[in-house]
Coordinates of C-alpha atoms in Angstrom, one line a residue:
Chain A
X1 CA 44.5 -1.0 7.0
X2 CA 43.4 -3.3 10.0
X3 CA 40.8 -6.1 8.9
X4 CA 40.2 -6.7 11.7
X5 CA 39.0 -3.4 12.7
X6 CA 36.7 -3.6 9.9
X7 CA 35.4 -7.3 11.1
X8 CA 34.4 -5.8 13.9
X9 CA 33.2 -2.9 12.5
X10 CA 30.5 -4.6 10.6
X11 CA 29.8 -7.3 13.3
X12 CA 29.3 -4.4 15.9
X13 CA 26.6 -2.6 12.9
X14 CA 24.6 -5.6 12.3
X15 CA 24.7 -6.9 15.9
X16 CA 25.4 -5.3 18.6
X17 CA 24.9 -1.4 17.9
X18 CA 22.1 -2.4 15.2
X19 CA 20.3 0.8 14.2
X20 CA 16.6 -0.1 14.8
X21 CA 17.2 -2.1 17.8
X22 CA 20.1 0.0 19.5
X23 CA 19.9 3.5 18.4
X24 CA 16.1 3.3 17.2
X25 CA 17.0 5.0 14.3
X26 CA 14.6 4.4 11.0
X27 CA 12.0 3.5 13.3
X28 CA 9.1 4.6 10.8
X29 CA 10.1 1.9 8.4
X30 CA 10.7 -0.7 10.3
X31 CA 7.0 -0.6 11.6
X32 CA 5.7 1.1 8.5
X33 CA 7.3 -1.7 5.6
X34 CA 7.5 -4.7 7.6
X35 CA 4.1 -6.4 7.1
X36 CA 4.8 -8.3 3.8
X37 CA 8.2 -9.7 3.6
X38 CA 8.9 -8.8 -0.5
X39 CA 8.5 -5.0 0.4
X40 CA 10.9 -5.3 3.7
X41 CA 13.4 -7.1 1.7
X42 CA 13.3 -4.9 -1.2
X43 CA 12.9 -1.3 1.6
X44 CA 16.2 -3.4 3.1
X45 CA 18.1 -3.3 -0.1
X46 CA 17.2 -0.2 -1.2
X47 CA 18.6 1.2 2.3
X48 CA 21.9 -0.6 2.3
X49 CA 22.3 0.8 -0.8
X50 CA 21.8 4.3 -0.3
X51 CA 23.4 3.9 3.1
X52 CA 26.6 2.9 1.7
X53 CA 26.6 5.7 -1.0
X54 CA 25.5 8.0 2.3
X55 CA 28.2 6.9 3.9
X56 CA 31.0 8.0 1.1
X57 CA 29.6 11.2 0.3
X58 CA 29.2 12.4 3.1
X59 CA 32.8 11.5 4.6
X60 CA 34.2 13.4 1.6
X61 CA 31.8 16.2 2.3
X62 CA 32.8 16.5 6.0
X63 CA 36.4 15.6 5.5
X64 CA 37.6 18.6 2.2
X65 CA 34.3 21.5 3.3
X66 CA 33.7 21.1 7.0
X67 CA 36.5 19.6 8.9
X68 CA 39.0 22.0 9.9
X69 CA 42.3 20.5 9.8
X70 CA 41.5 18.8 6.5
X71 CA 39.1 21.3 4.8
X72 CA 39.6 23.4 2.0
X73 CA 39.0 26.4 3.4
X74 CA 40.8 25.8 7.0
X75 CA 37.6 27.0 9.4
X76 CA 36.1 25.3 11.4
X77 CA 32.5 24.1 9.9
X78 CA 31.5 21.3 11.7
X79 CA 28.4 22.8 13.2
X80 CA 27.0 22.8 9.5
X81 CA 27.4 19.0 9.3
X82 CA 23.6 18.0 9.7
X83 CA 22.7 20.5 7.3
X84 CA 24.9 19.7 4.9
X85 CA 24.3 15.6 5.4
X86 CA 20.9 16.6 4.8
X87 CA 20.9 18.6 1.4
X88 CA 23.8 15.5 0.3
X89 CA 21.3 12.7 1.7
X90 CA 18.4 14.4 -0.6
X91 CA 20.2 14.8 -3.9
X92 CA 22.3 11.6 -3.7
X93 CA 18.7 9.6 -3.4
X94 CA 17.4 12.2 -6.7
X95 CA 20.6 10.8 -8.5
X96 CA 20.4 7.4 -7.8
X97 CA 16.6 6.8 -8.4
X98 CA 17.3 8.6 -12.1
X99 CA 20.2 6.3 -12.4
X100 CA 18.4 3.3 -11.6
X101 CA 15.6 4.6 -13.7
X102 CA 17.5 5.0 -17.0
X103 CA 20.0 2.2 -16.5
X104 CA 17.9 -1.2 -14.6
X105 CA 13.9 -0.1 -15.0
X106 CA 13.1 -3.2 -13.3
X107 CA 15.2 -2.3 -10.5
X108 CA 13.4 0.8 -10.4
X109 CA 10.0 -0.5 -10.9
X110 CA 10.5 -2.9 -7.3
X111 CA 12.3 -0.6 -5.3
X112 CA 9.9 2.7 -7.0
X113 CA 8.2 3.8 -3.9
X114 CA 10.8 2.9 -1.5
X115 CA 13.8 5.0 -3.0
X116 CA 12.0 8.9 -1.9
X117 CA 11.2 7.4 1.3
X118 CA 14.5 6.8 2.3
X119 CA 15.6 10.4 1.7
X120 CA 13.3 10.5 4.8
X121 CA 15.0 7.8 6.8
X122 CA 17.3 9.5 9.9
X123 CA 18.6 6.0 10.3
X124 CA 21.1 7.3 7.3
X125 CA 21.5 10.5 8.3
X126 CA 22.5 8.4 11.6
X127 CA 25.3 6.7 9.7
X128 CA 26.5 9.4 8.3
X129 CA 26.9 11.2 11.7
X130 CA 28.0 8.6 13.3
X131 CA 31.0 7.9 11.4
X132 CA 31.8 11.5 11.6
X133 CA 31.6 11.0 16.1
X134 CA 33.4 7.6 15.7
X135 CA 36.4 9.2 13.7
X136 CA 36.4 6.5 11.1
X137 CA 38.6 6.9 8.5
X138 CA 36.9 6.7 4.4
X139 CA 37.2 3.2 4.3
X140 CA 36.0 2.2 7.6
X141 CA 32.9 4.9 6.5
X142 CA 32.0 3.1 3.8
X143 CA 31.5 -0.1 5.7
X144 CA 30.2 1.0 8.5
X145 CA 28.0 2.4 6.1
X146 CA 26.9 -1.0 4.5
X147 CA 27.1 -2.9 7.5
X148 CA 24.3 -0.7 9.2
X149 CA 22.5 -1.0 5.9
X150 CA 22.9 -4.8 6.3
X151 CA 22.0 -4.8 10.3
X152 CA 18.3 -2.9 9.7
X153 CA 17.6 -5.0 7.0
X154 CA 18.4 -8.3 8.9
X155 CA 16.1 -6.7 11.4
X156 CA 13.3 -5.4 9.0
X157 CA 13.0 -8.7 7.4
X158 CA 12.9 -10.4 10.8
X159 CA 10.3 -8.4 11.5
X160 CA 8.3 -9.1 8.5
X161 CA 8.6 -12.6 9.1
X162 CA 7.0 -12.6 12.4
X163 CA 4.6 -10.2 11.4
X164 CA 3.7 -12.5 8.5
X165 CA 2.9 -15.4 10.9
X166 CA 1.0 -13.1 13.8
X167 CA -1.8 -12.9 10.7
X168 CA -2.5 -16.0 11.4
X169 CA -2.4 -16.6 15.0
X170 CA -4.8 -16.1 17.8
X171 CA -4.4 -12.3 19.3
X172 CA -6.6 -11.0 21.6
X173 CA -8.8 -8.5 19.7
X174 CA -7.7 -4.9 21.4
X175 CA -3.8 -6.8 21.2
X176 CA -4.6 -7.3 17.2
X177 CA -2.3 -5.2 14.7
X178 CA -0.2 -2.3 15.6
X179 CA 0.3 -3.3 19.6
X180 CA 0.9 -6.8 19.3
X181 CA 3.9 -5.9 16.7
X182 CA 5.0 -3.2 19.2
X183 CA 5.3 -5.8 21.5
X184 CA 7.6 -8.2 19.1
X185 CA 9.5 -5.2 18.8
X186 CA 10.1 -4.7 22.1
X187 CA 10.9 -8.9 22.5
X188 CA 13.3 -8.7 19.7
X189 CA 15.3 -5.7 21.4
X190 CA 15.5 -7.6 24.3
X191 CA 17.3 -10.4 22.2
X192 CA 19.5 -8.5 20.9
X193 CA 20.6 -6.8 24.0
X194 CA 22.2 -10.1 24.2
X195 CA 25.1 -9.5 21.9
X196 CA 25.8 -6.1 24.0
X197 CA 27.6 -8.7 26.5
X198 CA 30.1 -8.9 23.4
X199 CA 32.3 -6.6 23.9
X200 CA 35.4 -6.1 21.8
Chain B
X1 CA 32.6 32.9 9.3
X2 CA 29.2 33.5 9.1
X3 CA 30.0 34.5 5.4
X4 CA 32.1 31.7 5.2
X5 CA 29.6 29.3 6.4
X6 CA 27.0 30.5 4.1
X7 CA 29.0 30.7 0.9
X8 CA 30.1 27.0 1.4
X9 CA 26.3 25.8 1.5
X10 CA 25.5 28.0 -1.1
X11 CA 27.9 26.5 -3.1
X12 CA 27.6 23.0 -2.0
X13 CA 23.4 23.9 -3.3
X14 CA 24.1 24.9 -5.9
X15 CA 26.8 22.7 -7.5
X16 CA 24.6 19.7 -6.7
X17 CA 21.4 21.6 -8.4
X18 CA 23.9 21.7 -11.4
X19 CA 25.0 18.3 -11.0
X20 CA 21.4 16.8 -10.7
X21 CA 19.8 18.6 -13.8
X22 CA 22.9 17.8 -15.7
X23 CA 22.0 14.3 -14.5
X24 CA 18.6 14.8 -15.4
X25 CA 19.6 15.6 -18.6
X26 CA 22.0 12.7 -19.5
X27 CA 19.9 10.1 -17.5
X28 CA 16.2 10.9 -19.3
X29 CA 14.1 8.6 -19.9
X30 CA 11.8 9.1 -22.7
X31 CA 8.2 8.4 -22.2
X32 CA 5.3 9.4 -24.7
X33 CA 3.4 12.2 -23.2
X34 CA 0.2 10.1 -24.9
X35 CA 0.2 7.4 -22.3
X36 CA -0.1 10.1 -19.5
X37 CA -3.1 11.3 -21.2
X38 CA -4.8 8.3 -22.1
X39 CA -4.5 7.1 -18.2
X40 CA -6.2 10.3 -17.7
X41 CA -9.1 9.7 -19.6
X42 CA -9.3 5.5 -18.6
X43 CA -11.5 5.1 -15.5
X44 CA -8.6 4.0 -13.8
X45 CA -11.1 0.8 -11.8
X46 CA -8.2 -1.5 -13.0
X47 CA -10.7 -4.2 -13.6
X48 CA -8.9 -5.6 -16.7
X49 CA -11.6 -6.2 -18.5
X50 CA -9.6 -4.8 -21.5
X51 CA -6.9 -7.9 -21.1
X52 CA -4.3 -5.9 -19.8
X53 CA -3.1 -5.7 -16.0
X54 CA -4.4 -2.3 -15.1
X55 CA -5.3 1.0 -16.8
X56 CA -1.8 2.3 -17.1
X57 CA -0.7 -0.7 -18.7
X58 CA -3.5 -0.6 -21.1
X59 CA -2.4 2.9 -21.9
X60 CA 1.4 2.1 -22.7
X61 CA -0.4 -1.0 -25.0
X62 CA -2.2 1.6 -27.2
X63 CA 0.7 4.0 -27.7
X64 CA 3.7 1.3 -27.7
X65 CA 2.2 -1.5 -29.3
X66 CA -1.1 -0.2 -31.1
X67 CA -3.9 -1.7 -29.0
X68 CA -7.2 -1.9 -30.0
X69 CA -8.8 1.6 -28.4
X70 CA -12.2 0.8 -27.6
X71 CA -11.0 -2.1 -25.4
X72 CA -12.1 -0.4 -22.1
X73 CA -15.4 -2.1 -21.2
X74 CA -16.3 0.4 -18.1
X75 CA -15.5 3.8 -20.2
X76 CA -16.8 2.4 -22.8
X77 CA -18.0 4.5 -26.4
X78 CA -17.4 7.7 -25.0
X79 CA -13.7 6.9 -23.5
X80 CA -12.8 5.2 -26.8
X81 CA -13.6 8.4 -28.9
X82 CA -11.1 10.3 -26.2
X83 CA -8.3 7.7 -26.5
X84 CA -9.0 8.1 -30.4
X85 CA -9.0 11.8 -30.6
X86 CA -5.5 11.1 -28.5
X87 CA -4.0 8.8 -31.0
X88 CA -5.5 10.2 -33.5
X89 CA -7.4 7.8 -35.0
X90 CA -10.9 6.7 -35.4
X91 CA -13.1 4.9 -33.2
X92 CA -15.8 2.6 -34.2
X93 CA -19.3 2.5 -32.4
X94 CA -19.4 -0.1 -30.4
X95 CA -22.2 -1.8 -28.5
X96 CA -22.2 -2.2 -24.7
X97 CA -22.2 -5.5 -22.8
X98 CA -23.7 -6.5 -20.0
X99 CA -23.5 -9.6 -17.7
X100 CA -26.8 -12.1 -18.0
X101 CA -27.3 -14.9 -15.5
X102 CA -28.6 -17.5 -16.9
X103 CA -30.4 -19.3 -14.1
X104 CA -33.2 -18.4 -12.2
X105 CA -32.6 -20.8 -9.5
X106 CA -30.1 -20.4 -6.3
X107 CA -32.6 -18.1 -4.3
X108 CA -33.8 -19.4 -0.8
X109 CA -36.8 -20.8 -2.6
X110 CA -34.2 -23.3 -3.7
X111 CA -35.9 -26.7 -1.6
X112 CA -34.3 -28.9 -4.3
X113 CA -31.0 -29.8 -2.4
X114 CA -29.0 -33.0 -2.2
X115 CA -27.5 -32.1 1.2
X116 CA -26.8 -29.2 3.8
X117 CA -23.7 -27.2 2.9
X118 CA -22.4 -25.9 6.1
X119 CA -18.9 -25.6 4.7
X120 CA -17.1 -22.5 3.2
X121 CA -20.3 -20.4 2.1
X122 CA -18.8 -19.5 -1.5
X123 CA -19.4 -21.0 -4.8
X124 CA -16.2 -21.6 -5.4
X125 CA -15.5 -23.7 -2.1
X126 CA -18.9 -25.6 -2.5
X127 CA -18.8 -27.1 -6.2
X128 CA -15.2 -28.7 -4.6
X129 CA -17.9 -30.9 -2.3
X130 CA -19.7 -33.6 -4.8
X131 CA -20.1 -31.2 -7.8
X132 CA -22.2 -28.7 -4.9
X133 CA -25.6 -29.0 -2.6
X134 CA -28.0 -28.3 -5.6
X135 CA -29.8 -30.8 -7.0
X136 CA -29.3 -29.8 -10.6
X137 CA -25.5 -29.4 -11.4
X138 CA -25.8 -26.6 -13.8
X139 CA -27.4 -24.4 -11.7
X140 CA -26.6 -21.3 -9.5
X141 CA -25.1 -22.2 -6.2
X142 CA -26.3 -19.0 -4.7
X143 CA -23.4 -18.4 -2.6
X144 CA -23.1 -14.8 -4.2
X145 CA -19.5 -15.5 -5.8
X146 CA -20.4 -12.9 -8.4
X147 CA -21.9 -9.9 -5.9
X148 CA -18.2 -10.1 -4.2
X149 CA -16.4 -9.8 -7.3
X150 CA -18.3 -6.8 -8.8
X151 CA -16.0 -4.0 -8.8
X152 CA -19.1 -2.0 -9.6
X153 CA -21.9 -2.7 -7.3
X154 CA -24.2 -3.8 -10.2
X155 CA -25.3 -6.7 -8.5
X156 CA -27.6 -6.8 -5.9
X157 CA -29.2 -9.6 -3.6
X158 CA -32.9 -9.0 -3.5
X159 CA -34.8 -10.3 -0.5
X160 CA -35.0 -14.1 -2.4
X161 CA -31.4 -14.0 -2.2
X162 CA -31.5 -14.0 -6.2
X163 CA -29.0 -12.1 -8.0
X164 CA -29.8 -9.3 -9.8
X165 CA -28.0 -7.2 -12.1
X166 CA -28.3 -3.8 -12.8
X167 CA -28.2 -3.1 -16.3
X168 CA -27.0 0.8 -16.1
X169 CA -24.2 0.3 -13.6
X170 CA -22.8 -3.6 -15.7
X171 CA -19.7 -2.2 -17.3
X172 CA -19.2 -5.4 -18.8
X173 CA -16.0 -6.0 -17.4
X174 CA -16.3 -9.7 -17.6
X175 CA -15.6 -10.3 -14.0
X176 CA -18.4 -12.3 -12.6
X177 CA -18.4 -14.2 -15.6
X178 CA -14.6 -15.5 -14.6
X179 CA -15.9 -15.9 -10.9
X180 CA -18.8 -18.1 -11.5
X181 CA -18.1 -21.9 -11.4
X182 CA -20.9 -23.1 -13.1
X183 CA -20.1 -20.6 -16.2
X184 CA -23.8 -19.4 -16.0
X185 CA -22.9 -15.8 -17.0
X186 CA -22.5 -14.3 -20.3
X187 CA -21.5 -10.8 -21.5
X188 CA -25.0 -9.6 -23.9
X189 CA -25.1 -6.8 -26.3
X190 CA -27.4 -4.7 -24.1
X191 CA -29.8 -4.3 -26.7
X192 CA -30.6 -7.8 -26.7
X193 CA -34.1 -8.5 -24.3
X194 CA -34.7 -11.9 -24.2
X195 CA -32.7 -14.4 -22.6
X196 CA -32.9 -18.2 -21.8
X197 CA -32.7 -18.8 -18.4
X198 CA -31.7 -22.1 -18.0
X199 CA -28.1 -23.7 -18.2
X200 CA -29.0 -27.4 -17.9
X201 CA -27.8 -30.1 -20.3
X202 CA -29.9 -32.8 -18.5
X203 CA -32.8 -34.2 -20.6
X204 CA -36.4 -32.8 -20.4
X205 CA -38.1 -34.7 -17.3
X206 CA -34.8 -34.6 -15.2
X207 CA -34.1 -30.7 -15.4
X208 CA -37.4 -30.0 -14.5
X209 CA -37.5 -32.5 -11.6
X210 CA -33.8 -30.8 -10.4
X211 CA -34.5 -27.3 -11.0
X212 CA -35.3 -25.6 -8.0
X213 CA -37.4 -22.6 -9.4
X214 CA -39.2 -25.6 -11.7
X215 CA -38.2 -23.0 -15.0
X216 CA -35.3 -25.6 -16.8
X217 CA -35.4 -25.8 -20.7
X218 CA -36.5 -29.0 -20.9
X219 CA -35.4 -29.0 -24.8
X220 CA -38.6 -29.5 -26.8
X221 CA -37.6 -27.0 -29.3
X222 CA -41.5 -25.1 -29.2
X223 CA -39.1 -21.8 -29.2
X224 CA -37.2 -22.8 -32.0
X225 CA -40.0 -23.4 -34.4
X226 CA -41.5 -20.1 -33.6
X227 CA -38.3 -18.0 -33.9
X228 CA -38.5 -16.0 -37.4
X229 CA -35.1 -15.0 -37.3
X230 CA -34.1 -18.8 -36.6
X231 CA -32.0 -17.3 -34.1
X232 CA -32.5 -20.1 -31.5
X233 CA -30.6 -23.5 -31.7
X234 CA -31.5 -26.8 -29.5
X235 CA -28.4 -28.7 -28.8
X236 CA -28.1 -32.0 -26.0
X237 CA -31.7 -30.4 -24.5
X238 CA -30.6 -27.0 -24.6
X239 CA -31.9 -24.4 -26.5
X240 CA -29.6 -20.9 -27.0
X241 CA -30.1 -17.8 -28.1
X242 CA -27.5 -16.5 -31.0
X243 CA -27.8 -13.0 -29.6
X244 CA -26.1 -12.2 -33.4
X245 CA -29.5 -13.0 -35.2
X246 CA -31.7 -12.2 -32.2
X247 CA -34.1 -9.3 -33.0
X248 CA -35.5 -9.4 -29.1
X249 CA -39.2 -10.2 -30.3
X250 CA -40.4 -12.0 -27.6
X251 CA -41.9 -14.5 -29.1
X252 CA -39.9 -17.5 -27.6
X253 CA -40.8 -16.2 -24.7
X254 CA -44.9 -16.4 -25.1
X255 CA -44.7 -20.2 -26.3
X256 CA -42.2 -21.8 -23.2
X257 CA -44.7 -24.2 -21.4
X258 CA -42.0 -24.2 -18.7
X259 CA -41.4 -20.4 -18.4
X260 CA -37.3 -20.8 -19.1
X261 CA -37.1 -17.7 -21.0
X262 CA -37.3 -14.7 -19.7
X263 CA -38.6 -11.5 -21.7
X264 CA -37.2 -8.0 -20.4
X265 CA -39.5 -6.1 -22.6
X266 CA -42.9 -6.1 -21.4
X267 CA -44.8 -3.9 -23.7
X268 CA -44.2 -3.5 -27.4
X269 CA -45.6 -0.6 -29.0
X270 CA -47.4 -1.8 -32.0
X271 CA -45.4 0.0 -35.1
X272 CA -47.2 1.7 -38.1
X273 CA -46.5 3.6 -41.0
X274 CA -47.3 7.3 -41.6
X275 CA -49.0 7.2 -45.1
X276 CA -47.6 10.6 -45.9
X277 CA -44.1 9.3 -45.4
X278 CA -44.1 6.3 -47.1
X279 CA -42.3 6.0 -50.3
X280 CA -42.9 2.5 -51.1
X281 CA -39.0 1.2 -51.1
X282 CA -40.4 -1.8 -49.6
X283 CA -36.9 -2.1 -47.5
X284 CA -39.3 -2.7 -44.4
X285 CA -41.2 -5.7 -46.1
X286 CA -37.8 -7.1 -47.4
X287 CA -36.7 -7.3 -43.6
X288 CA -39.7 -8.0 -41.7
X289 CA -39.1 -11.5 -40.0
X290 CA -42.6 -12.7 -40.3
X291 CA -43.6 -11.1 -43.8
X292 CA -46.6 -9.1 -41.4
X293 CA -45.6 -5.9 -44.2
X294 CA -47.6 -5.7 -47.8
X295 CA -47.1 -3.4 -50.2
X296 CA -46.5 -2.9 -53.2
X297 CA -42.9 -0.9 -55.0
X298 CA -43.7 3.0 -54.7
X299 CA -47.0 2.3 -53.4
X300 CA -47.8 2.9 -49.6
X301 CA -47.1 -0.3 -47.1
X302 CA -49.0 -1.5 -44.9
X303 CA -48.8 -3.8 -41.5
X304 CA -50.6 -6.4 -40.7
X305 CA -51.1 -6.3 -37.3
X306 CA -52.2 -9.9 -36.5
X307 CA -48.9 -10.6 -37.8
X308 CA -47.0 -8.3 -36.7
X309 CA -44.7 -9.2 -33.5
X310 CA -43.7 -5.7 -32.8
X311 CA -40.0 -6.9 -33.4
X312 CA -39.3 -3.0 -34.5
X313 CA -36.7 -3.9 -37.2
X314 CA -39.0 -2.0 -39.3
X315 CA -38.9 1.5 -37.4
X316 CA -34.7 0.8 -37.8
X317 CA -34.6 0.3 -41.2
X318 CA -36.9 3.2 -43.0
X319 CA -34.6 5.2 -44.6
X320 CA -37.9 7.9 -44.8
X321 CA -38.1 7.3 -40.5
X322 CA -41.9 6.5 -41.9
X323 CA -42.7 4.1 -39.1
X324 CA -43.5 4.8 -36.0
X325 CA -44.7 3.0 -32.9
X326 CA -48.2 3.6 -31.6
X327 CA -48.5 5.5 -28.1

C-alpha cells in the first residue's frame, strides 16, 4: 500500500474536492446546523463517523453483491448500487445510534438528534459512490471516507464560527439571517477554490 | 437478471431487518414505561419550579430516585393525584401558591427618584447603578423583570405601570421570585388575603419620606397589637405576616395609619349559627381568635357580633356545618 496515495487522498477530501464546498453535497446541514458552533461540531463528528462506517460497508457491499468480476453471484449489478447504498446507509445509522445508546448514553444524549438526520445526508451517500467511480481499493475507501467526514466538518464549523460573529455585526436589515450567510457561503467557496491550483 | 437483481435486494433487506432487531434485541436499553407516563401527565412548561431541569427529568426523579410527587407547582393537586395513581402511591392535599409583590410602589406615579435611569431599562441592569433610581432601596424598580420572566402570562402591567398578578393563572413556579433583585416576591398559600405591602427596613420617618406611593410600614407595630392570632411580627421597622398563623381577618389592615397592608377581601359575610344545628361542642368558641363565641357545653352558641371579625375559622371548624355566613 502507497502512503502516499493515501496523503493525498485525504488532503484532496478535506481541501481541494471538500464535499460542501466542491461537490455541494450535505448542503442542508451545512446551512441548517451551523448557527451555534457546539451543535456543528457535534453534527461534524457524528458525520465523520458514520461516513467512515459508510464508507466500509458499502465497499464490501459493492465489491462481493454488485460488482461483477468480484461478486458472488458473477452479474453484473452495478445499476442497483444507489439503491443498495441507500437501504445500507439507513440501517447502518439504526445500528449505530442503538450502539451508542446502550454502550456511551452520553454520547448519545449530545449527538441524539443529529444521528437520524444524517441517514438523510447525500453528502454520504456521495462518499460512498464516489469511492465506487474513483476505483479505490477497501483501504483507500475507508479514508477517503473519514477524510470527507473530516473536510465537511472543518467547513461546518468554519461556518458556525462566522455565523456566530455575524449576530453581532451590523447587517443591513433585508441582508440579516439566511442571505447574508448565503453570501459567506459563497466567499468561502471562493477561498477554497484556491487549493484547486493544487494539483497532484 | 431481473430475478437476480431482485433476490439480491431482497436478501440484502432482509438479512439487515434480521440483523437490526437481533441488534435491537442484544442492544436494549431498559427504560421504566412509568416515566413515559408521568411526562404525559406533567404540563411539560419546563419551568422547574419542581427543582429539577425540565419535566422529563422530573419524571425519571420520581420513578428512579423516589421524588416527592406533588412537586409540580403548575399541575398542581390534580397532576399529583395522576403521578400518584402512576406510582402507586398516595398524594397529599396540598395547597396552591401564588406569587405576592410586596410593594406598591414602582408605577409611573413613582416622583420619588434619585436620578434619571436612561441605561438598560431592566431591574436587573439598574440596581448595578448606585443600588437603582428609586429613592427607597427596597422598593420595586418597575422595570417589569418579573412580567418577562412569567412563563404564564399572569402578570400584567396595568395602565400605572404596576404589576399585577393574576391569582387564577400564578402557577407558583417561583420564577419571578428568582428574577426580582430586590427579593420583594414571595410564594403565598392562596388562601391567605392579607398581605403587607411594604419591603423597607428603613426606620419610620425615612420609608415614608422614600416611598413613592407614600404606603411604607413605618414599624409602629398598631397591626401587631390588634392581630388575635399574633400572627404578625415587627422586626428592624418591619412588620410580617407569618402566613402559617394568619387567619386572613383583615384586621391589620383597618388599623394601618399609612395604608401598607393591603386587604384582598373586601366584604366579610357576618357568620352565624343555625340554632337547630347547634350541638353545643363548643369547638367553635375554643378556636375563635377574639373569644366573640359564648356558650355554654351542649347548650346552643351564640356570636357576638361586635366582636366578631368575620375571620370564618368558625364556619371551618363545626363538625355539625352549624355555621353559616349571612347573605
Amino acid at each position: 500500500m502507497d502512503f502516499s496515495t493515501l496523503f493525498l487522498i485525504i488532503i484532496g477530501s478535506i481541501f481541494i474536492n471538500n464535499f460542501v464546498i466542491h461537490r455541494f453535497l450535505g448542503l442542508c446541514p451545512y446551512i441548517g446546523v451551523s448557527k451555534k458552533m457546539d451543535s456543528a461540531f457535534g453534527m461534524g463528528m457524528a458525520v465523520i463517523f458514520v461516513m467512515t462506517m459508510a464508507s466500509t460497508i458499502t465497499w464490501l457491499i459493492y465489491t462481493f453483491f454488485l460488482n461483477e468480476a468480484t461478486s458472488i453471484f458473477g452479474i453484473d449489478l452495478t445499476f442497483l448500487r444507489t439503491i443498495a447504498f441507500i437501504l445500507s446507509i439507513a440501517v447502518l445509522v439504526q445500528f449505530v445510534e442503538m450502539v451508542i445508546k446502550k454502550s456511551a448514553p452520553e454520547l448519545y444524549k449530545a449527538l441524539g438528534i443529529y444521528l437520524p438526520l444524517i441517514t438523510t445526508n447525500c453528502a454520504v451517500l456521495g462518499v460512498s459512490l464516489l469511492n465506487i467511480n474513483e476505483e479505490y481499493n477497501f483501504i483507500e475507501s475507508i479514508v477517503n471516507g473519514a477524510a470527507a467526514g473530516v473536510g465537511f466538518t472543518l467547513v461546518l464549523v468554519l461556518m458556525a464560527g462566522i455565523r456566530e460573529r455575524l449576530e453581532y455585526s451590523k447587517v443591513p436589515k433585508s441582508m440579516k439571517g439566511m442571505p447574508i450567510s448565503f453570501i459567506v457561503a459563497g466567499c468561502m467557496a471562493l477561498a477554497f477554490l484556491g487549493f484547486s491550483g493544487m494539483k497532484f | 437478471m431481473l430475478l437476480v437483481s431482485i433476490i439480491v435486494l431482497s436478501v440484502l433487506g432482509i438479512l439487515f431487518g434480521i440483523a437490526l432487531s437481533f441488534a435491537s434485541k442484544v442492544f436494549h436499553v431498559e427504560i421504566d414505561p412509568k416515566i413515559e407516563q408521568i411526562e404525559e401527565v406533567l404540563p411539560g412548561a419546563n419551568c422547574g419550579a419542581c427543582a429539577y431541569p425540565g419535566c422529563a427529568a422530573y419524571a425519571e426523579a420520581i420513578v428512579v430516585s423516589g421524588a416527592d410527587p406533588t412537586l409540580c407547582a403548575p399541575g398542581g393537586h390534580d397532576v399529583a393525584l395522576q403521578i400518584a395513581k402512576i406510582m402507586g402511591t398516595k398524594a397529599s392535599k396540598k395547597e396552591r401558591k401564588i406569587a405576592v409583590i410586596h410593594c406598591q410602589s414602582g408605577g409611573i406615579n413613582n416622583t420619588n427618584i434619585k436620578f434619571e435611569n436612561k441605561g438598560i431599562a431592566t431591574c436587573q441592569a439598574s440596581i448595578l447603578l448606585s443600588n437603582g433610581q428609586n429613592a427607597c432601596t427596597y422598593g420595586c424598580l418597575g422595570y417589569n423583570d418579573c412580567y418577562r420572566v412569567c412563563p404564564f402570562d399572569a402578570i400584567s402591567i396595568d395602565e400605572n405601570n404596576m404589576r399585577i398578578i393574576d391569582d387564577d393563572k400564578c402557577t407558583g413556579c417561583g420564577k419571578c421570585v428568582e428574577a426580582c433583585p430586590r427579593n420583594l416576591i414571595e410564594l403565598v398559600p392562596i388562601s391567605k388575603k392579607v398581605h403587607i405591602q411594604c419591603k423597607s427596613y428603613d426606620k419610620g420617618k425615612d420609608a415614608k419620606v422614600k416611598c413613592g406611593n407614600k404606603t411604607a410600614c413605618i414599624g409602629c407595630g398598631l397591626c401587631v397589637k390588634k392581630c388575635p392570632v399574633d400572627a404578625i411580627t415587627l422586626e428592624n421597622n418591619l412588620a410580617t405576616i407569618n402566613y402559617g398563623k394568619c387567619v386572613s381577618c383583615g384586621l391589620c389592615a383597618t388599623v394601618c395609619p399609612t395604608k401598607a397592608i393591603e386587604d384582598r377581601i373586601k366584604i366579610r359575610p357576618q357568620p352565624i349559627i343555625i340554632e337547630e344545628k347547634c350541638i353545643g361542642c363548643t369547638i367553635c368558641a375554643k378556636k375563635c381568635p377574639v373569644n366573640a363565641i359564648d356558650g355554654e357545653v351542649k347548650k346552643v352558641h351564640k356570636i357576638d357580633e361586635e366582636k366578631c371579625i368575620q375571620c370564618g375559622i368558625c364556619i371551618d371548624v363545626c363538625p355539625k356545618k352549624a355555621i353559616e355566613t349571612k347573605s
